[in-house]
Amino acid sequence: MELGRPNLDEFAATLLELARDNPDILVLTSDSRGSGKLQPFAEQLPDQLIEVGIAEQNLVGIAAGLAAAGKIVFGVSPACFLTARALEQIKNDVGYSDQKVKLVGISAGVSYGALGSTHHSLHDLAALRAINNIDIVVPADNFETREAVRAAVTHPRPLYLRFGKKPMPHLHRPGTPFAIGKAITLAQGSDVTFVAAGEAVAPAVEASELLRAEGVSCGVISMHTVKPLDVETLLNAARRSRALITVEEHSVYGGLGEACASVLLQHGLIRPFCIVGIPDEYTVTGSQMEIFVHYGISGEGLAQRARQLLEVELIQ
Amino acid sequence: MTEQELRLKSVAYRRTILTIIHHAKAGHTGGSLSCIDILNVLYNHVMNVSPENFSDPNRDRYIQSKGHAVEALYTVLADRGFFPAEALYTLSRYQSHFVGHPTRKVPGIEQNTGALGHGLSVAVGLALAAKKDKRPYRVFTLLGDGELTEGSNWEASMSAAHYRLDNLVAIVDRNGLQISGPTEQVMSLESLTDKFTAFGFAVRTCDGNDIGDLLRVFEALPFAPGKPNLILARTVKGKGVSFIENALNWHHKVPSDDELARALAELDEAERLLKVVV
Ligand SMILES: Cc1ncc(C[n+]2csc(CCOP(=O)(O)OP(=O)(O)O)c2C)c(N)n1
Ligand SMILES: [Mg+2]
């Protein structure tokens, strides 16, 4: 897989392009322009960047006010603080009041690695899934990032975008269609299908290559929109595959995995099924990659899960 | 410990901070160097806390609200014997308890911090408990100046004054910088003296990088009966190394081999000069 740049860089570059042609696009930062890769934006379009200081709650409230006055607002702050500190503002001022703010959670998941749990966002998908009227998009690569940022500008509902800061491999062929709410099927498989989101898609692709070499028919889906979930694509994959594995850079509680499990069960589709993510424990110290490998979010780790799951199924 | 011994300790602490950040290839250099003199005086002179009394309910408490400057805290705790100094070299390593922000898995640390704007509220809780239980301990908390834009600090301030917590000492590391720029450009804070006074604190200012000045201001505690104490400690971000001082990018820049060597050489020279004066 050819390596691109960090999704955060792609996000910032795309936003700068769009904002140059549209003075109604505003960016809000909370001492976060550096981590948001928005320094060039701040220099080139200083009138379109509003700094609020280290004050995430204030950031979301101001964003709602600006959106209410017709502005196209991107509120950019580390995912951990944005979605925990300002959760009530997100729920009431954005979701409930239907202000079409675009919230951008940067350095999401365990991107901050050894900075520890204060800086991890392993709760954001769960917290926001339970809030009415906010869509959740977790792009996997530069292509999905660019398309999601473009789509965000005219998206008819409040939106949460989630980005990591590690360079991502290019996953999609040129010309692949993208729409918020429509998952992208990278490969179809009859033995096992990985349903992944964000920076967890790349390891799922690696695992699928390992498994294919062993003769396992393996599918991969990038479920970039975690809410609303693309139920049709998920059900089709489940009908095709003997087993399903979800993969996410999030707590195994309340995220993509449980969203998929709920859909499958309520449609009566019972398959050997496994949720891979960060378990409910004191997260191990390490870089993002070390944490991924520790919890099996790696090519080999996921391939092993698949082998176990398929073996279980053979025994039954 | 004499004032001179404390000055020498600050130099040694600066050496350790830079060395462990260089070793871990991660850390908050500027903010650790700006607050290290404050931590030095607190742990070696002011506070009644040690590895021996750490389970004593009457020990003084320290909550580092600006958790990112954890290298300063780990350095002082190691020197005070809370854990072996070698452990500092596991900072940010796979499976280490020495995370890049304070955690209670590390001996000597009272509260997990790292998200800004939490420490003062927790300190209010600890100080309130001391009042309720009629315990003699004091509660110290260190805040960044950029951190003050978190609204929670002002909620905590109101409750500190309301409950007349004169056993609470909040120290602001007033280094004038945050990540994106000078604090007054990012979001104006001044007048901090007027703001904290209006919120009910007894406010004193000092030079937060001058051991003598710090000793004098802590000696003067409590500043006024029935009022929480606030020390505005004027500091220099990156203090002690010429090319790190007041340089914005050193908020979390890691010294290269060459920069470490140059920084250590400057600190050797500072130590030599200190010894000459005596
Ligand atoms: C709630 C929260 N928002 C954002 C951050 C990211 N952050 C870490 S340090 C920092 C700047 C802090 O500036 P200041 O308080 O002045 O600290 P110092 O200059 O002493 O390093 C920011 C924004 C954080 N840790 N917590
Ligand atoms: Mg500061």
XYZ file of C-alpha atoms and ligand atoms in Angstrom:
621
model
C 0.000 0.000 0.000
C 1.408 3.364 -1.042
C 1.698 5.804 1.845
C -0.070 9.161 1.708
C 0.042 11.954 4.266
C -1.708 12.194 7.624
C -5.463 12.629 7.260
C -5.129 15.744 9.406
C -2.847 17.335 6.818
C -5.241 16.372 4.057
C -8.147 17.842 6.030
C -6.339 21.141 6.625
C -5.230 21.469 2.989
C -8.728 20.699 1.678
C -10.340 23.150 4.058
C -7.920 25.896 3.035
C -8.767 25.340 -0.652
C -12.506 25.471 0.044
C -12.295 28.488 2.340
C -10.308 30.521 -0.197
C -13.355 30.503 -2.478
C -15.930 30.872 0.267
C -15.505 33.610 2.873
C -18.445 32.208 4.855
C -16.295 29.232 5.843
C -14.892 29.897 9.311
C -12.549 27.804 11.424
C -12.595 27.897 15.209
C -9.566 26.745 17.205
C -8.875 26.359 20.927
C -5.074 26.849 20.958
C -5.204 23.937 18.522
C -4.166 25.414 15.170
C -0.774 23.697 15.348
C -2.113 20.226 16.091
C -4.866 20.850 13.519
C -2.226 21.669 10.860
C -4.002 24.992 10.406
C -0.964 27.274 10.614
C -1.047 27.912 6.826
C -4.787 28.634 7.118
C -4.129 31.106 9.937
C -1.479 32.874 7.867
C -3.349 32.941 4.555
C -6.919 33.525 5.729
C -6.520 35.237 9.115
C -10.026 36.724 8.962
C -11.554 33.262 8.627
C -9.879 31.757 11.692
C -11.310 32.513 15.111
C -9.226 31.618 18.145
C -11.092 31.091 21.411
C -8.224 30.099 23.715
C -8.115 26.829 25.648
C -11.888 26.706 26.059
C -13.585 23.855 24.213
C -17.040 24.481 25.629
C -16.862 28.081 24.519
C -15.653 26.915 21.101
C -18.729 24.762 20.515
C -21.119 27.425 21.801
C -19.585 30.134 19.619
C -19.647 27.744 16.652
C -23.370 27.198 17.185
C -23.960 30.953 17.289
C -21.986 31.553 14.121
C -23.818 28.723 12.369
C -27.130 30.189 13.499
C -26.146 33.375 11.664
C -25.510 31.432 8.466
C -21.775 30.783 8.677
C -20.216 27.479 7.635
C -18.311 26.624 10.780
C -15.598 24.041 11.365
C -14.785 23.722 15.089
C -11.365 22.099 15.341
C -10.033 20.746 18.619
C -8.450 17.530 19.933
C -11.136 14.837 19.803
C -10.591 13.934 23.461
C -11.394 17.412 24.786
C -13.919 18.432 22.139
C -16.234 15.485 22.712
C -15.841 15.102 26.483
C -15.435 18.636 27.775
C -17.995 20.168 25.427
C -20.448 17.287 25.270
C -23.360 19.271 26.630
C -22.769 22.078 24.143
C -22.689 19.471 21.382
C -25.918 17.912 22.613
C -27.912 21.105 23.180
C -26.388 23.947 21.185
C -25.580 21.868 18.105
C -27.651 18.666 17.914
C -30.866 19.618 19.685
C -30.876 23.170 18.311
C -30.025 21.809 14.850
C -27.157 24.202 14.195
C -25.243 22.674 11.324
C -21.799 22.969 12.874
C -19.018 20.738 11.607
C -17.043 19.512 14.604
C -13.594 18.205 13.815
C -11.980 15.922 16.381
C -8.248 15.927 15.725
C -5.565 13.466 16.868
C -8.399 11.078 17.641
C -8.399 7.618 19.184
C -4.952 6.878 20.593
C -3.089 9.166 18.169
C -1.508 10.932 21.153
C -0.043 7.606 22.263
C 2.058 7.886 25.409
C 0.488 11.192 26.439
C -2.016 8.895 28.103
C -5.736 8.511 28.656
C -6.499 12.209 29.193
C -5.507 12.634 25.558
C -7.186 9.552 24.097
C -10.681 9.668 22.646
C -12.034 6.170 22.998
C -15.465 7.400 24.041
C -16.355 9.871 21.301
C -18.212 7.531 18.943
C -20.243 6.080 21.815
C -21.072 9.474 23.309
C -22.032 11.064 20.013
C -23.950 8.026 18.742
C -26.287 8.471 21.678
C -26.931 12.096 20.809
C -29.709 12.779 18.352
C -29.040 14.778 15.209
C -25.307 14.577 14.690
C -23.738 12.437 11.975
C -20.361 10.804 12.540
C -17.735 10.314 9.840
C -14.366 8.651 10.434
C -12.319 8.736 7.209
C -9.743 6.013 6.620
C -7.369 7.589 4.123
C -6.575 10.830 2.325
C -9.238 10.229 -0.331
C -12.022 9.669 2.191
C -10.773 12.668 4.160
C -10.824 15.016 1.185
C -14.260 13.845 0.099
C -15.691 14.023 3.617
C -14.455 17.591 4.139
C -15.945 18.648 0.794
C -19.239 16.953 1.594
C -19.269 18.523 5.049
C -19.668 22.042 3.659
C -23.177 21.362 2.391
C -24.111 18.521 4.765
C -27.711 19.074 5.903
C -27.158 18.014 9.535
C -24.641 18.673 12.322
C -21.542 16.597 11.702
C -18.586 15.149 13.551
C -15.409 14.374 11.613
C -12.602 12.426 13.271
C -8.968 12.450 12.144
C -5.689 10.895 13.216
C -2.217 12.238 12.648
C -0.255 9.304 11.267
C 0.435 9.079 7.496
C -2.197 6.804 5.957
C -1.835 4.469 2.996
C -3.969 5.126 -0.088
C -6.740 2.536 0.040
C -9.016 3.368 -2.869
C -8.856 3.216 -6.653
C -9.234 6.549 -8.455
C -12.837 7.303 -9.271
C -14.256 5.490 -6.248
C -17.595 7.120 -5.364
C -17.907 8.700 -1.916
C -20.999 9.788 -0.033
C -21.578 10.334 3.676
C -23.686 7.390 4.846
C -22.488 4.990 2.131
C -19.750 2.548 3.129
C -16.996 1.624 0.679
C -16.444 -2.069 -0.017
C -12.738 -2.607 -0.656
C -13.083 -6.348 -1.185
C -15.782 -8.987 -0.947
C -15.230 -12.290 0.813
C -17.217 -15.417 1.570
C -15.285 -16.604 4.643
C -14.806 -13.468 6.707
C -15.409 -9.730 6.287
C -13.679 -6.972 8.255
C -15.864 -3.948 8.877
C -13.529 -1.169 9.950
C -13.387 2.602 10.312
C -10.695 5.278 10.276
C -7.091 4.350 10.957
C -8.164 0.776 11.734
C -9.025 0.115 8.082
C -5.380 -0.159 6.982
C -4.562 -3.012 9.406
C -7.766 -4.760 8.296
C -6.547 -4.569 4.707
C -3.170 -6.001 5.801
C -4.924 -8.849 7.579
C -7.047 -9.560 4.521
C -3.881 -9.914 2.418
C -2.352 -12.360 4.904
C -5.547 -14.401 4.989
C -6.018 -14.413 1.233
C -2.503 -15.868 0.889
C -3.732 -18.713 3.114
C -6.721 -19.300 0.856
C -9.271 -17.541 3.041
C -11.852 -15.515 1.123
C -11.770 -12.192 2.916
C -13.751 -8.971 2.520
C -13.005 -5.474 3.807
C -15.455 -2.626 4.267
C -14.544 0.942 5.185
C -17.529 1.974 7.278
C -16.456 5.612 7.316
C -19.890 6.811 8.397
C -20.520 5.374 11.833
C -23.835 7.186 12.087
C -26.119 6.807 10.241
C -24.774 3.321 9.624
C -24.932 1.909 6.093
C -27.225 -0.953 7.048
C -27.623 -2.298 3.525
C -23.893 -2.722 2.887
C -23.459 -4.338 6.284
C -26.317 -6.800 5.785
C -25.098 -7.733 2.311
C -21.631 -8.450 3.680
C -23.124 -10.568 6.440
C -25.195 -12.552 3.936
C -22.073 -13.182 1.856
C -19.652 -14.045 4.689
C -19.514 -16.846 7.189
C -17.996 -14.532 9.835
C -17.635 -10.814 10.603
C -15.013 -8.840 12.494
C -15.353 -5.148 13.306
C -12.247 -3.046 13.895
C -12.069 0.426 15.432
C -9.746 2.786 17.279
C -12.279 3.187 20.062
C -13.559 1.441 23.149
C -15.182 -1.882 22.330
C -18.190 -0.391 24.107
C -20.595 1.765 22.162
C -18.693 2.243 18.925
C -18.745 0.756 15.451
C -18.729 -2.871 16.669
C -21.777 -2.593 18.875
C -23.554 -0.536 16.198
C -23.018 -3.390 13.715
C -23.941 -6.088 16.239
C -27.206 -4.350 16.953
C -28.148 -4.164 13.272
C -27.212 -7.800 12.576
C -29.065 -9.202 15.559
C -32.187 -7.160 14.884
C -32.180 -8.467 11.306
C -31.844 -12.022 12.527
C -28.413 -12.472 10.992
C -26.402 -14.520 13.473
C -22.762 -14.984 12.463
C -19.552 -15.721 14.317
C -18.773 -12.136 15.244
C -15.968 -10.320 16.997
C -15.481 -6.685 18.052
C -11.849 -5.579 17.968
C -11.025 -2.266 19.607
C -9.580 -0.981 22.856
C -10.841 -3.092 25.758
C -12.403 -1.574 28.857
C -9.223 -1.324 30.915
C -6.458 1.106 31.918
C -4.954 1.579 28.453
C -1.385 0.372 28.082
C 1.279 3.091 27.662
C 2.867 3.369 24.243
C 2.793 4.959 20.823
C -0.350 4.606 18.737
C 1.276 1.711 16.887
C 2.355 -0.036 20.101
C -1.148 0.313 21.500
C -2.639 -1.039 18.247
C -0.373 -4.087 18.249
C -0.916 -4.647 21.986
C -4.659 -4.930 21.448
C -4.479 -6.871 18.210
C -5.333 -4.021 15.827
C -2.654 -5.107 13.382
C -2.439 -7.227 10.271
C -1.245 -10.291 12.174
C -3.473 -9.665 15.196
C -6.595 -9.392 13.063
C -5.648 -12.367 10.881
C -5.292 -14.416 14.057
C -8.737 -13.317 15.240
C -10.167 -14.376 11.891
C -8.500 -17.799 12.029
C -9.885 -18.348 15.532
C -13.350 -17.234 14.506
C -13.457 -19.433 11.404
C -12.172 -22.425 13.367
C -14.909 -21.871 15.947
C -17.379 -21.922 13.139
C -15.990 -25.150 11.659
C -16.368 -26.914 15.017
C -20.019 -25.869 15.408
C 17.884 23.269 52.795
C 19.659 26.595 52.237
C 18.744 28.996 49.466
C 22.054 28.195 47.778
C 21.407 24.449 47.937
C 17.983 24.984 46.406
C 19.505 27.032 43.579
C 21.943 24.218 42.838
C 19.090 21.717 42.912
C 17.208 23.717 40.290
C 20.194 23.432 37.967
C 20.359 19.684 38.540
C 16.617 19.355 37.973
C 16.882 21.240 34.674
C 19.581 18.804 33.591
C 17.356 15.832 34.401
C 14.301 17.306 32.669
C 16.198 17.860 29.435
C 17.909 14.487 29.594
C 14.749 12.459 30.127
C 12.839 14.342 27.422
C 15.729 13.734 25.043
C 15.761 10.063 26.029
C 11.983 9.607 25.649
C 11.945 11.675 22.443
C 8.810 13.325 23.837
C 7.894 15.824 26.495
C 6.944 19.370 27.364
C 10.255 21.165 27.598
C 9.300 24.848 27.901
C 6.585 24.470 30.540
C 8.660 22.070 32.641
C 11.620 24.445 32.736
C 9.408 27.416 33.623
C 7.838 25.768 36.692
C 10.745 23.732 38.060
C 11.881 26.378 40.578
C 8.344 26.477 41.990
C 8.260 22.679 42.377
C 11.743 22.686 43.864
C 10.765 25.143 46.617
C 7.432 23.407 47.242
C 8.827 19.885 47.598
C 12.119 20.744 49.303
C 11.038 23.553 51.586
C 7.339 24.355 51.812
C 5.248 21.194 51.731
C 4.973 18.547 54.394
C 5.059 15.562 52.086
C 7.558 12.765 51.601
C 7.621 9.075 50.682
C 7.454 8.321 54.421
C 4.270 10.285 55.131
C 2.528 9.772 51.805
C -0.272 7.731 53.381
C -0.673 10.187 56.269
C -4.035 11.964 55.881
C -2.394 15.124 57.241
C 0.219 15.386 54.481
C 0.166 18.456 52.274
C -1.284 17.867 48.826
C 0.029 18.952 45.436
C -2.127 18.805 42.302
C -0.453 19.715 39.048
C -3.216 21.148 36.949
C -0.848 21.941 34.060
C -0.221 18.229 33.764
C 1.787 18.462 30.564
C 4.798 19.710 32.539
C 5.006 16.235 34.048
C 8.743 15.921 33.465
C 9.314 18.595 36.116
C 7.122 16.709 38.574
C 8.635 13.266 37.892
C 12.112 14.793 38.284
C 11.385 16.279 41.707
C 9.552 13.174 42.942
C 12.501 10.968 41.946
C 14.897 13.279 43.778
C 12.676 13.195 46.890
C 12.909 9.399 46.839
C 9.367 8.475 45.787
C 10.858 6.051 43.231
C 14.316 5.216 41.874
C 15.720 7.778 39.430
C 16.260 5.038 36.808
C 12.491 4.835 36.413
C 12.605 8.280 34.778
C 14.182 6.634 31.766
C 11.041 4.610 31.121
C 9.130 7.848 30.426
C 6.573 7.292 27.626
C 7.900 3.789 26.965
C 5.712 0.833 26.071
C 4.031 -0.562 29.235
C 5.629 2.051 31.529
C 3.569 3.768 34.223
C 5.450 6.971 33.455
C 2.935 8.382 30.999
C 3.361 11.833 29.440
C 0.941 13.294 32.002
C 0.705 12.682 35.765
C -0.942 9.440 36.856
C -1.493 7.975 40.291
C 0.272 4.793 39.215
C 3.438 6.810 39.849
C 4.281 7.062 43.565
C 3.847 10.586 44.913
C 1.192 11.684 42.476
C -2.171 12.588 43.989
C -4.359 13.025 40.941
C -4.355 12.194 37.231
C -4.207 15.380 35.209
C -3.458 16.435 31.643
C -6.742 17.862 30.468
C -6.404 21.491 31.485
C -8.769 23.234 33.869
C -9.359 20.390 36.328
C -6.766 20.869 39.071
C -8.266 23.834 40.870
C -11.636 22.142 41.390
C -9.983 19.002 42.755
C -7.836 21.186 45.022
C -10.985 22.924 46.285
C -12.409 19.500 47.156
C -9.292 18.487 49.068
C -9.146 21.816 50.897
C -12.829 21.616 51.772
C -12.304 18.136 53.218
C -9.470 19.463 55.391
C -11.800 22.116 56.782
C -14.570 19.595 57.446
C -12.221 17.133 59.170
C -10.266 19.905 60.926
C -7.035 18.639 59.430
C -3.963 20.865 59.216
C -2.892 20.059 55.682
C -2.637 22.602 52.878
C -3.419 22.090 49.212
C -1.188 23.471 46.474
C -2.056 23.502 42.808
C -0.108 24.736 39.811
C -1.906 26.206 36.808
C -0.667 27.353 33.426
C -1.563 30.861 32.326
C -3.020 29.727 28.991
C -4.966 27.182 31.018
C -6.872 30.011 32.722
C -9.128 30.396 29.678
C -10.896 27.193 30.699
C -14.084 28.422 32.367
C -13.926 25.713 35.030
C -11.101 27.619 36.732
C -13.443 30.483 37.424
C -16.171 28.204 38.763
C -13.565 26.680 41.080
C -12.360 30.149 42.094
C -15.818 31.174 43.194
C -16.193 28.081 45.339
C -12.729 28.528 46.872
C -13.703 31.993 48.043
C -17.225 31.010 49.021
C -15.935 28.284 51.336
C -13.166 30.561 52.663
C -10.420 28.085 51.810
C -7.352 29.819 53.196
C -5.679 26.395 53.219
C -5.703 26.437 49.403
C -2.763 27.856 47.457
C -3.130 28.248 43.695
C 0.027 29.136 41.804
C -0.133 30.446 38.243
C 2.943 29.781 36.108
C 2.727 33.141 34.345
C 5.185 32.485 31.514
C 3.172 34.485 28.991
C 3.106 31.774 26.337
C 0.830 28.930 25.321
C 0.999 26.700 22.222
C -0.195 29.122 19.539
C 1.480 32.292 20.786
C 1.699 34.823 23.605
C -1.292 34.476 25.930
C -2.379 38.076 25.409
C -2.593 37.499 21.650
C -4.388 34.154 21.864
C -6.956 35.321 24.440
C -6.381 38.328 26.685
C -6.045 37.401 30.352
C -5.072 40.663 32.020
C -5.593 41.979 34.529
C -5.168 38.673 36.322
C -4.553 40.391 39.653
C -7.838 42.251 39.342
C -9.701 39.160 38.164
C -8.514 36.866 40.960
C -8.956 39.605 43.545
C -12.508 40.153 42.338
C -13.105 36.406 42.598
C -12.126 36.554 46.279
C -8.486 35.449 46.357
C -5.710 37.101 48.308
C -3.230 37.649 45.475
C 0.574 38.022 45.602
C 3.018 38.189 42.714
C 6.597 36.969 42.685
C 9.452 36.036 40.388
C 8.710 32.355 39.885
C 12.234 31.592 38.733
C 13.910 33.238 41.729
C 14.362 30.883 44.663
C 14.673 33.729 47.185
C 11.519 35.430 45.993
C 9.616 32.132 46.010
C 10.756 31.398 49.593
C 9.569 34.836 50.694
C 6.144 34.518 49.108
C 5.517 31.041 50.536
C 6.686 32.231 53.997
C 3.939 34.853 53.866
C 1.154 32.221 53.665
C -1.683 32.448 54.490
C -1.988 35.887 52.901
C -5.298 36.822 54.524
C -7.564 34.980 56.948
C -10.544 33.291 55.318
C -9.359 33.857 51.749
C -7.887 31.383 49.270
C -4.333 32.260 48.238
C -3.209 32.965 44.717
C 0.415 33.377 43.678
C 1.033 34.927 40.283
C 4.500 33.590 39.591
C 6.145 35.489 36.764
C 8.320 32.998 34.926
C 10.176 32.525 31.662
C 9.067 29.601 29.538
C 12.133 27.432 28.901
C 14.026 29.168 31.730
C 17.687 28.280 32.099
C 18.663 27.486 28.515
C 19.231 30.523 26.290
C 17.868 29.081 23.059
C 14.802 27.523 24.718
C 13.789 30.602 26.709
C 10.670 32.327 25.372
C 10.792 30.292 22.153
C 7.266 29.278 21.155
C 8.230 26.049 19.392
C 9.848 24.675 22.555
C 6.415 24.058 24.136
C 6.836 20.388 23.227
C 9.972 20.352 21.133
C 12.482 17.639 22.010
C 16.185 18.520 22.155
C 18.400 16.932 19.512
C 21.732 15.386 20.588
C 23.482 18.627 19.782
C 20.885 20.813 21.509
C 21.057 18.650 24.607
C 24.851 18.967 24.704
C 24.648 22.749 24.335
C 21.924 23.000 26.976
C 23.870 20.868 29.451
C 26.964 22.980 28.835
C 24.973 26.124 29.673
C 23.723 24.497 32.856
C 27.283 23.450 33.820
C 28.312 27.055 33.426
C 25.346 28.254 35.513
C 26.346 25.816 38.248
C 29.964 26.971 38.138
C 28.891 30.591 38.516
C 26.617 29.733 41.440
C 29.494 28.034 43.209
C 31.836 30.965 42.551
C 29.429 33.373 44.245
C 29.690 31.308 47.431
C -8.665 20.707 28.123
C -7.408 20.792 27.343
N -7.391 21.454 26.172
C -6.260 21.497 25.446
C -5.113 20.892 25.878
C -3.871 20.880 25.013
N -2.809 21.690 25.601
C -1.806 21.131 26.318
S -0.719 22.260 26.907
C -1.563 23.528 26.183
C -1.083 24.932 26.342
C -0.994 25.292 27.773
O -0.524 26.589 27.943
P -0.202 27.084 29.409
O -1.342 26.781 30.303
O 0.213 28.504 29.317
O 0.990 26.128 29.853
P 2.577 26.359 29.831
O 2.865 27.625 29.099
O 2.978 26.453 31.257
O 3.176 25.166 29.167
C -2.686 23.041 25.492
C -3.621 23.861 24.721
C -5.179 20.197 27.105
N -4.124 19.528 27.591
N -6.317 20.172 27.820
Mg 1.965 29.502 29.634
